[in-house]
PDB file of C-alpha atoms in Angstrom:
ATOM      1  CA  ASP A 784     111.722  50.528  -5.544  1.00  0.00           C
ATOM      2  CA  VAL A 785     110.895  46.570  -4.264  1.00  0.00           C
ATOM      3  CA  GLN A 786     114.523  45.230  -2.599  1.00  0.00           C
ATOM      4  CA  LEU A 787     115.674  43.116  -0.158  1.00  0.00           C
ATOM      5  CA  VAL A 788     119.957  43.530   0.791  1.00  0.00           C
ATOM      6  CA  GLU A 789     122.087  41.072   3.240  1.00  0.00           C
ATOM      7  CA  SER A 790     124.254  42.512   5.380  1.00  0.00           C
ATOM      8  CA  GLY A 791     126.589  40.345   7.906  1.00  0.00           C
ATOM      9  CA  GLY A 792     127.992  38.356   5.993  1.00  0.00           C
ATOM     10  CA  GLY A 793     132.358  37.697   6.218  1.00  0.00           C
ATOM     11  CA  LEU A 794     135.198  36.273   7.617  1.00  0.00           C
ATOM     12  CA  VAL A 795     134.568  33.288  11.185  1.00  0.00           C
ATOM     13  CA  GLU A 796     136.154  31.455  12.515  1.00  0.00           C
ATOM     14  CA  PRO A 797     134.177  27.828  13.804  1.00  0.00           C
ATOM     15  CA  GLY A 798     132.516  27.469  16.558  1.00  0.00           C
ATOM     16  CA  ARG A 799     132.133  31.366  16.505  1.00  0.00           C
ATOM     17  CA  SER A 800     128.869  33.143  16.123  1.00  0.00           C
ATOM     18  CA  LEU A 801     127.681  35.613  13.122  1.00  0.00           C
ATOM     19  CA  ARG A 802     124.575  37.763  12.376  1.00  0.00           C
ATOM     20  CA  LEU A 803     122.836  38.284   9.075  1.00  0.00           C
ATOM     21  CA  SER A 804     120.263  40.618   8.166  1.00  0.00           C
ATOM     22  CA  CYS A 805     117.565  41.891   5.302  1.00  0.00           C
ATOM     23  CA  SER A 806     116.636  45.406   4.721  1.00  0.00           C
ATOM     24  CA  VAL A 807     113.573  45.166   3.364  1.00  0.00           C
ATOM     25  CA  SER A 808     111.702  48.313   0.831  1.00  0.00           C
ATOM     26  CA  GLY A 809     109.027  48.633  -1.562  1.00  0.00           C
ATOM     27  CA  PHE A 810     106.369  46.737   0.133  1.00  0.00           C
ATOM     28  CA  THR A 811     104.385  45.814   3.478  1.00  0.00           C
ATOM     29  CA  PHE A 812     106.936  44.292   5.603  1.00  0.00           C
ATOM     30  CA  ARG A 813     104.473  42.464   7.775  1.00  0.00           C
ATOM     31  CA  PHE A 814     101.947  40.524   5.506  1.00  0.00           C
ATOM     32  CA  TYR A 815     104.578  37.498   3.654  1.00  0.00           C
ATOM     33  CA  ALA A 816     106.778  35.726   5.086  1.00  0.00           C
ATOM     34  CA  MET A 817     110.782  35.618   4.564  1.00  0.00           C
ATOM     35  CA  ALA A 818     113.371  32.899   4.385  1.00  0.00           C
ATOM     36  CA  TRP A 819     117.096  32.524   4.277  1.00  0.00           C
ATOM     37  CA  ILE A 820     118.909  30.446   1.299  1.00  0.00           C
ATOM     38  CA  ARG A 821     122.289  29.955   0.850  1.00  0.00           C
ATOM     39  CA  GLN A 822     124.522  28.045  -1.694  1.00  0.00           C
ATOM     40  CA  ALA A 823     128.356  26.973  -0.426  1.00  0.00           C
ATOM     41  CA  PRO A 824     130.801  27.758  -3.814  1.00  0.00           C
ATOM     42  CA  GLY A 825     129.942  26.037  -6.986  1.00  0.00           C
ATOM     43  CA  LYS A 826     126.561  23.509  -4.408  1.00  0.00           C
ATOM     44  CA  GLY A 827     123.242  24.033  -4.535  1.00  0.00           C
ATOM     45  CA  LEU A 828     120.418  25.594  -3.699  1.00  0.00           C
ATOM     46  CA  GLU A 829     119.650  24.593   0.734  1.00  0.00           C
ATOM     47  CA  TRP A 830     117.131  26.022   2.044  1.00  0.00           C
ATOM     48  CA  VAL A 831     118.063  27.246   5.147  1.00  0.00           C
ATOM     49  CA  ALA A 832     115.296  28.748   7.742  1.00  0.00           C
ATOM     50  CA  LEU A 833     111.779  30.406   7.399  1.00  0.00           C
ATOM     51  CA  ILE A 834     109.725  32.328   9.596  1.00  0.00           C
ATOM     52  CA  ARG A 835     106.340  33.669   8.671  1.00  0.00           C
ATOM     53  CA  ASN A 836     104.289  36.673   8.637  1.00  0.00           C
ATOM     54  CA  PRO A 837     102.476  37.693  12.106  1.00  0.00           C
ATOM     55  CA  ALA A 838      98.450  37.219  11.549  1.00  0.00           C
ATOM     56  CA  PHE A 839     100.171  33.483  11.073  1.00  0.00           C
ATOM     57  CA  GLY A 840     102.363  33.699  14.391  1.00  0.00           C
ATOM     58  CA  ALA A 841     105.117  33.867  12.713  1.00  0.00           C
ATOM     59  CA  THR A 842     106.283  30.951  13.422  1.00  0.00           C
ATOM     60  CA  THR A 843     109.657  29.732  12.257  1.00  0.00           C
ATOM     61  CA  GLU A 844     110.843  26.561  10.237  1.00  0.00           C
ATOM     62  CA  TYR A 845     114.373  25.063   9.897  1.00  0.00           C
ATOM     63  CA  ALA A 846     116.210  22.795   8.052  1.00  0.00           C
ATOM     64  CA  ALA A 847     117.271  19.970  10.000  1.00  0.00           C
ATOM     65  CA  SER A 848     121.125  20.714   9.047  1.00  0.00           C
ATOM     66  CA  VAL A 849     120.675  24.108  11.100  1.00  0.00           C
ATOM     67  CA  LYS A 850     117.973  23.674  13.585  1.00  0.00           C
ATOM     68  CA  GLY A 851     119.236  24.266  16.961  1.00  0.00           C
ATOM     69  CA  ARG A 852     122.487  26.549  15.491  1.00  0.00           C
ATOM     70  CA  PHE A 853     120.480  29.303  13.838  1.00  0.00           C
ATOM     71  CA  THR A 854     117.054  31.501  14.794  1.00  0.00           C
ATOM     72  CA  ILE A 855     115.469  33.142  12.278  1.00  0.00           C
ATOM     73  CA  SER A 856     113.764  35.915  13.409  1.00  0.00           C
ATOM     74  CA  ARG A 857     111.908  39.623  12.189  1.00  0.00           C
ATOM     75  CA  ASP A 858     110.929  43.222  13.765  1.00  0.00           C
ATOM     76  CA  ASP A 859     108.638  44.250  11.116  1.00  0.00           C
ATOM     77  CA  SER A 860     108.700  47.848  12.729  1.00  0.00           C
ATOM     78  CA  ALA A 861     112.124  48.119  11.379  1.00  0.00           C
ATOM     79  CA  SER A 862     111.083  46.052   8.291  1.00  0.00           C
ATOM     80  CA  VAL A 863     113.897  43.080   9.120  1.00  0.00           C
ATOM     81  CA  ALA A 864     114.700  39.717   8.857  1.00  0.00           C
ATOM     82  CA  HIS A 865     117.135  38.519  10.816  1.00  0.00           C
ATOM     83  CA  LEU A 866     119.219  34.573  10.642  1.00  0.00           C
ATOM     84  CA  GLN A 867     120.820  34.376  14.225  1.00  0.00           C
ATOM     85  CA  MET A 868     124.122  31.661  13.749  1.00  0.00           C
ATOM     86  CA  SER A 869     125.661  29.917  15.932  1.00  0.00           C
ATOM     87  CA  SER A 870     128.956  26.997  16.375  1.00  0.00           C
ATOM     88  CA  LEU A 871     129.465  27.915  12.926  1.00  0.00           C
ATOM     89  CA  LYS A 872     130.268  25.625  11.018  1.00  0.00           C
ATOM     90  CA  SER A 873     133.526  25.007   8.239  1.00  0.00           C
ATOM     91  CA  GLU A 874     129.958  23.752   6.596  1.00  0.00           C
ATOM     92  CA  ASP A 875     127.768  26.863   6.739  1.00  0.00           C
ATOM     93  CA  THR A 876     130.246  28.722   4.333  1.00  0.00           C
ATOM     94  CA  ALA A 877     128.025  29.989   1.473  1.00  0.00           C
ATOM     95  CA  VAL A 878     126.241  33.121  -0.495  1.00  0.00           C
ATOM     96  CA  TYR A 879     123.245  32.888   2.193  1.00  0.00           C
ATOM     97  CA  TYR A 880     119.974  35.349   0.564  1.00  0.00           C
ATOM     98  CA  CYS A 881     116.822  36.498   1.909  1.00  0.00           C
ATOM     99  CA  ALA A 882     114.414  35.637  -0.202  1.00  0.00           C
ATOM    100  CA  ARG A 883     110.382  36.967   0.171  1.00  0.00           C
ATOM    101  CA  ASP A 884     107.325  34.143  -0.042  1.00  0.00           C
ATOM    102  CA  SER A 885     104.950  35.158  -3.024  1.00  0.00           C
ATOM    103  CA  GLY A 886     102.182  34.415  -0.250  1.00  0.00           C
ATOM    104  CA  GLY A 887     100.428  32.136  -2.105  1.00  0.00           C
ATOM    105  CA  SER A 888      99.040  28.628  -0.631  1.00  0.00           C
ATOM    106  CA  SER A 889     102.962  27.153  -1.132  1.00  0.00           C
ATOM    107  CA  TRP A 890     105.345  27.889  -0.636  1.00  0.00           C
ATOM    108  CA  SER A 891     107.328  30.122  -3.719  1.00  0.00           C
ATOM    109  CA  PHE A 892     109.940  32.693  -3.402  1.00  0.00           C
ATOM    110  CA  ASP A 893     109.317  35.369  -5.801  1.00  0.00           C
ATOM    111  CA  LEU A 894     111.931  38.577  -4.638  1.00  0.00           C
ATOM    112  CA  TRP A 895     115.414  37.577  -3.261  1.00  0.00           C
ATOM    113  CA  GLY A 896     118.504  40.234  -2.271  1.00  0.00           C
ATOM    114  CA  GLN A 897     121.732  40.117  -3.581  1.00  0.00           C
ATOM    115  CA  GLY A 898     123.429  37.595  -0.774  1.00  0.00           C
ATOM    116  CA  THR A 899     125.987  37.790   1.445  1.00  0.00           C
ATOM    117  CA  MET A 900     129.259  35.834   1.346  1.00  0.00           C
ATOM    118  CA  VAL A 901     129.466  33.502   4.861  1.00  0.00           C
ATOM    119  CA  ALA A 902     133.147  31.809   5.051  1.00  0.00           C
ATOM    120  CA  VAL A 903     133.333  29.468   8.245  1.00  0.00           C
ATOM    121  CA  SER A 904     137.015  28.963   8.227  1.00  0.00           C
ATOM    122  CA  PRO A 905     140.077  28.511  11.423  1.00  0.00           C
TER     123      PRO A 905
ATOM    124  CA  SER B1408     113.731  12.737   3.021  1.00  0.00           C
ATOM    125  CA  TYR B1409     112.069  13.879  -0.345  1.00  0.00           C
ATOM    126  CA  VAL B1410     114.005  13.960  -2.651  1.00  0.00           C
ATOM    127  CA  LEU B1411     114.138  15.824  -6.725  1.00  0.00           C
ATOM    128  CA  THR B1412     116.396  14.661  -8.813  1.00  0.00           C
ATOM    129  CA  GLN B1413     117.719  16.884 -11.368  1.00  0.00           C
ATOM    130  CA  PRO B1414     120.109  15.858 -14.644  1.00  0.00           C
ATOM    131  CA  PRO B1415     122.583  17.678 -14.311  1.00  0.00           C
ATOM    132  CA  SER B1416     123.077  19.096 -17.320  1.00  0.00           C
ATOM    133  CA  VAL B1417     120.946  19.717 -20.334  1.00  0.00           C
ATOM    134  CA  SER B1418     122.402  20.744 -23.505  1.00  0.00           C
ATOM    135  CA  VAL B1419     119.718  22.887 -26.883  1.00  0.00           C
ATOM    136  CA  ALA B1420     121.083  24.388 -30.037  1.00  0.00           C
ATOM    137  CA  PRO B1421     119.457  28.575 -30.663  1.00  0.00           C
ATOM    138  CA  GLY B1422     115.655  28.382 -32.205  1.00  0.00           C
ATOM    139  CA  LYS B1423     115.267  24.937 -30.273  1.00  0.00           C
ATOM    140  CA  THR B1424     112.775  23.294 -27.407  1.00  0.00           C
ATOM    141  CA  ALA B1425     114.498  22.657 -23.864  1.00  0.00           C
ATOM    142  CA  ARG B1426     112.563  20.440 -21.336  1.00  0.00           C
ATOM    143  CA  VAL B1427     114.609  20.514 -17.728  1.00  0.00           C
ATOM    144  CA  THR B1428     112.992  17.144 -15.368  1.00  0.00           C
ATOM    145  CA  CYS B1429     112.328  17.873 -11.550  1.00  0.00           C
ATOM    146  CA  ALA B1430     111.256  14.047 -10.863  1.00  0.00           C
ATOM    147  CA  GLY B1431     109.890  13.043  -7.408  1.00  0.00           C
ATOM    148  CA  SER B1432     107.570  10.907  -5.717  1.00  0.00           C
ATOM    149  CA  ASN B1433     104.441  11.779  -6.537  1.00  0.00           C
ATOM    150  CA  ILE B1434     105.499  14.994  -7.378  1.00  0.00           C
ATOM    151  CA  GLY B1435     102.870  15.665  -9.140  1.00  0.00           C
ATOM    152  CA  SER B1436     101.012  16.055  -6.278  1.00  0.00           C
ATOM    153  CA  LYS B1437     102.757  19.939  -4.467  1.00  0.00           C
ATOM    154  CA  SER B1438     103.394  22.681  -6.576  1.00  0.00           C
ATOM    155  CA  VAL B1439     106.036  23.626  -7.942  1.00  0.00           C
ATOM    156  CA  GLN B1440     108.427  26.159  -8.598  1.00  0.00           C
ATOM    157  CA  TRP B1441     111.506  26.848 -10.772  1.00  0.00           C
ATOM    158  CA  TYR B1442     114.229  29.415 -10.445  1.00  0.00           C
ATOM    159  CA  GLN B1443     117.072  30.755 -12.522  1.00  0.00           C
ATOM    160  CA  GLN B1444     120.164  31.772 -11.569  1.00  0.00           C
ATOM    161  CA  LYS B1445     122.888  33.379 -14.320  1.00  0.00           C
ATOM    162  CA  PRO B1446     126.432  33.198 -13.029  1.00  0.00           C
ATOM    163  CA  GLY B1447     126.869  35.533 -10.222  1.00  0.00           C
ATOM    164  CA  GLN B1448     123.158  36.888 -10.037  1.00  0.00           C
ATOM    165  CA  ALA B1449     120.782  36.075  -7.298  1.00  0.00           C
ATOM    166  CA  PRO B1450     117.900  33.112  -8.546  1.00  0.00           C
ATOM    167  CA  VAL B1451     114.727  34.642 -10.276  1.00  0.00           C
ATOM    168  CA  VAL B1452     111.255  32.120  -9.771  1.00  0.00           C
ATOM    169  CA  VAL B1453     110.084  31.757 -13.235  1.00  0.00           C
ATOM    170  CA  ILE B1454     107.414  29.418 -12.802  1.00  0.00           C
ATOM    171  CA  SER B1455     105.476  29.871  -9.883  1.00  0.00           C
ATOM    172  CA  TYR B1456     102.732  26.840  -8.864  1.00  0.00           C
ATOM    173  CA  ASN B1457     103.668  24.949 -11.524  1.00  0.00           C
ATOM    174  CA  SER B1458     102.304  26.785 -13.933  1.00  0.00           C
ATOM    175  CA  GLY B1459     102.612  30.312 -13.477  1.00  0.00           C
ATOM    176  CA  ARG B1460     104.539  32.874 -15.165  1.00  0.00           C
ATOM    177  CA  PRO B1461     105.678  35.893 -13.123  1.00  0.00           C
ATOM    178  CA  SER B1462     105.280  39.309 -14.139  1.00  0.00           C
ATOM    179  CA  GLY B1463     107.905  39.297 -16.680  1.00  0.00           C
ATOM    180  CA  ILE B1464     109.135  35.994 -17.683  1.00  0.00           C
ATOM    181  CA  PRO B1465     108.694  35.186 -21.484  1.00  0.00           C
ATOM    182  CA  GLU B1466     105.690  33.613 -22.710  1.00  0.00           C
ATOM    183  CA  ARG B1467     108.600  30.572 -24.551  1.00  0.00           C
ATOM    184  CA  ILE B1468     108.732  29.593 -20.594  1.00  0.00           C
ATOM    185  CA  SER B1469     106.939  26.864 -19.376  1.00  0.00           C
ATOM    186  CA  GLY B1470     105.620  24.656 -16.849  1.00  0.00           C
ATOM    187  CA  SER B1471     104.284  21.249 -16.347  1.00  0.00           C
ATOM    188  CA  ASN B1472     103.856  18.638 -13.707  1.00  0.00           C
ATOM    189  CA  SER B1473     102.585  15.574 -13.458  1.00  0.00           C
ATOM    190  CA  GLY B1474     102.612  12.069 -11.960  1.00  0.00           C
ATOM    191  CA  SER B1475     106.399  11.290 -10.549  1.00  0.00           C
ATOM    192  CA  THR B1476     107.933  14.329 -12.779  1.00  0.00           C
ATOM    193  CA  ALA B1477     107.777  18.594 -12.966  1.00  0.00           C
ATOM    194  CA  THR B1478     109.023  19.788 -16.370  1.00  0.00           C
ATOM    195  CA  LEU B1479     110.181  22.899 -17.300  1.00  0.00           C
ATOM    196  CA  THR B1480     109.973  23.871 -21.353  1.00  0.00           C
ATOM    197  CA  ILE B1481     112.354  26.679 -22.503  1.00  0.00           C
ATOM    198  CA  SER B1482     110.665  27.792 -26.095  1.00  0.00           C
ATOM    199  CA  ARG B1483     112.627  29.266 -28.861  1.00  0.00           C
ATOM    200  CA  VAL B1484     115.454  29.147 -27.005  1.00  0.00           C
ATOM    201  CA  GLU B1485     117.817  32.077 -26.646  1.00  0.00           C
ATOM    202  CA  ALA B1486     121.611  32.031 -25.449  1.00  0.00           C
ATOM    203  CA  GLY B1487     120.462  34.906 -22.657  1.00  0.00           C
ATOM    204  CA  ASP B1488     118.503  31.522 -21.509  1.00  0.00           C
ATOM    205  CA  GLU B1489     121.620  29.887 -20.717  1.00  0.00           C
ATOM    206  CA  ALA B1490     122.259  29.557 -17.007  1.00  0.00           C
ATOM    207  CA  ASP B1491     121.322  26.776 -13.877  1.00  0.00           C
ATOM    208  CA  TYR B1492     116.995  26.295 -13.216  1.00  0.00           C
ATOM    209  CA  TYR B1493     116.402  24.589 -10.295  1.00  0.00           C
ATOM    210  CA  CYS B1494     112.947  22.775  -8.543  1.00  0.00           C
ATOM    211  CA  GLN B1495     111.598  22.997  -5.628  1.00  0.00           C
ATOM    212  CA  VAL B1496     108.363  22.070  -3.630  1.00  0.00           C
ATOM    213  CA  TRP B1497     107.324  21.797  -0.202  1.00  0.00           C
ATOM    214  CA  ASP B1498     107.144  18.859   2.102  1.00  0.00           C
ATOM    215  CA  ASP B1499     105.073  18.853   4.973  1.00  0.00           C
ATOM    216  CA  SER B1500     106.895  15.326   5.884  1.00  0.00           C
ATOM    217  CA  SER B1501     110.317  15.740   5.346  1.00  0.00           C
ATOM    218  CA  ASP B1502     112.697  17.425   8.171  1.00  0.00           C
ATOM    219  CA  SER B1503     113.855  20.413   5.620  1.00  0.00           C
ATOM    220  CA  HIS B1504     110.586  21.524   4.373  1.00  0.00           C
ATOM    221  CA  VAL B1505     111.490  23.650   0.901  1.00  0.00           C
ATOM    222  CA  ILE B1506     113.504  20.957  -0.878  1.00  0.00           C
ATOM    223  CA  PHE B1507     115.400  22.048  -3.860  1.00  0.00           C
ATOM    224  CA  GLY B1508     116.458  19.423  -6.202  1.00  0.00           C
ATOM    225  CA  GLY B1509     120.874  19.758  -7.291  1.00  0.00           C
ATOM    226  CA  GLY B1510     119.967  22.128 -10.630  1.00  0.00           C
ATOM    227  CA  THR B1511     120.227  21.703 -13.982  1.00  0.00           C
ATOM    228  CA  LYS B1512     123.142  23.412 -16.774  1.00  0.00           C
ATOM    229  CA  LEU B1513     121.574  24.413 -19.557  1.00  0.00           C
ATOM    230  CA  THR B1514     123.930  24.519 -22.247  1.00  0.00           C
ATOM    231  CA  VAL B1515     123.137  26.557 -25.619  1.00  0.00           C
ATOM    232  CA  LEU B1516     125.258  25.284 -27.706  1.00  0.00           C
TER     233      LEU B1516
END
């Protein structure tokens, strides 16, 4: 089956760090760009970060709200994407989804994981 | 920064047609995606590249994009269409390149 499975969420104090992982199966990971998208409780979707596939240099982009605090990476040998989050704030509390870009000429997320919850609280 | 504006809610009776709009500056020049999200579930793309329907999405669901408004149209609405719908684009000039609209809650009366 084609699927994305997130892990690593939990309760963390403000200012601390957390690392999320997205394990994929059922498709050739290295062919696809990947993204993290979050959703605060009762709110809408907010894009967090993306990483292009190795053919495009695995370059990264970040939302202004997380730039300098979060780092997205990928391990193509293990078919895993990571999101390293540091200096966490209460406003980072959200469900974090891993998503696959479909690979076309614009960004369209055709496969999503079920999400992992991150709660930032004292 | 580029902004996408959606109505917070749309209501429609079963069997009728629902239209969800997504307004943005010259959005007609961009590629628009639409996602459906049901309670407790991850989003699912229902329209990509303005009007493309991914495999498994019924023909009742369609998209259009012109000028300053993109529209998601759901014909012969069913109870199972009740969900939140989000539009999304890529914008090179924004600090945050992937832009989502605020979402629209579709209620089936």
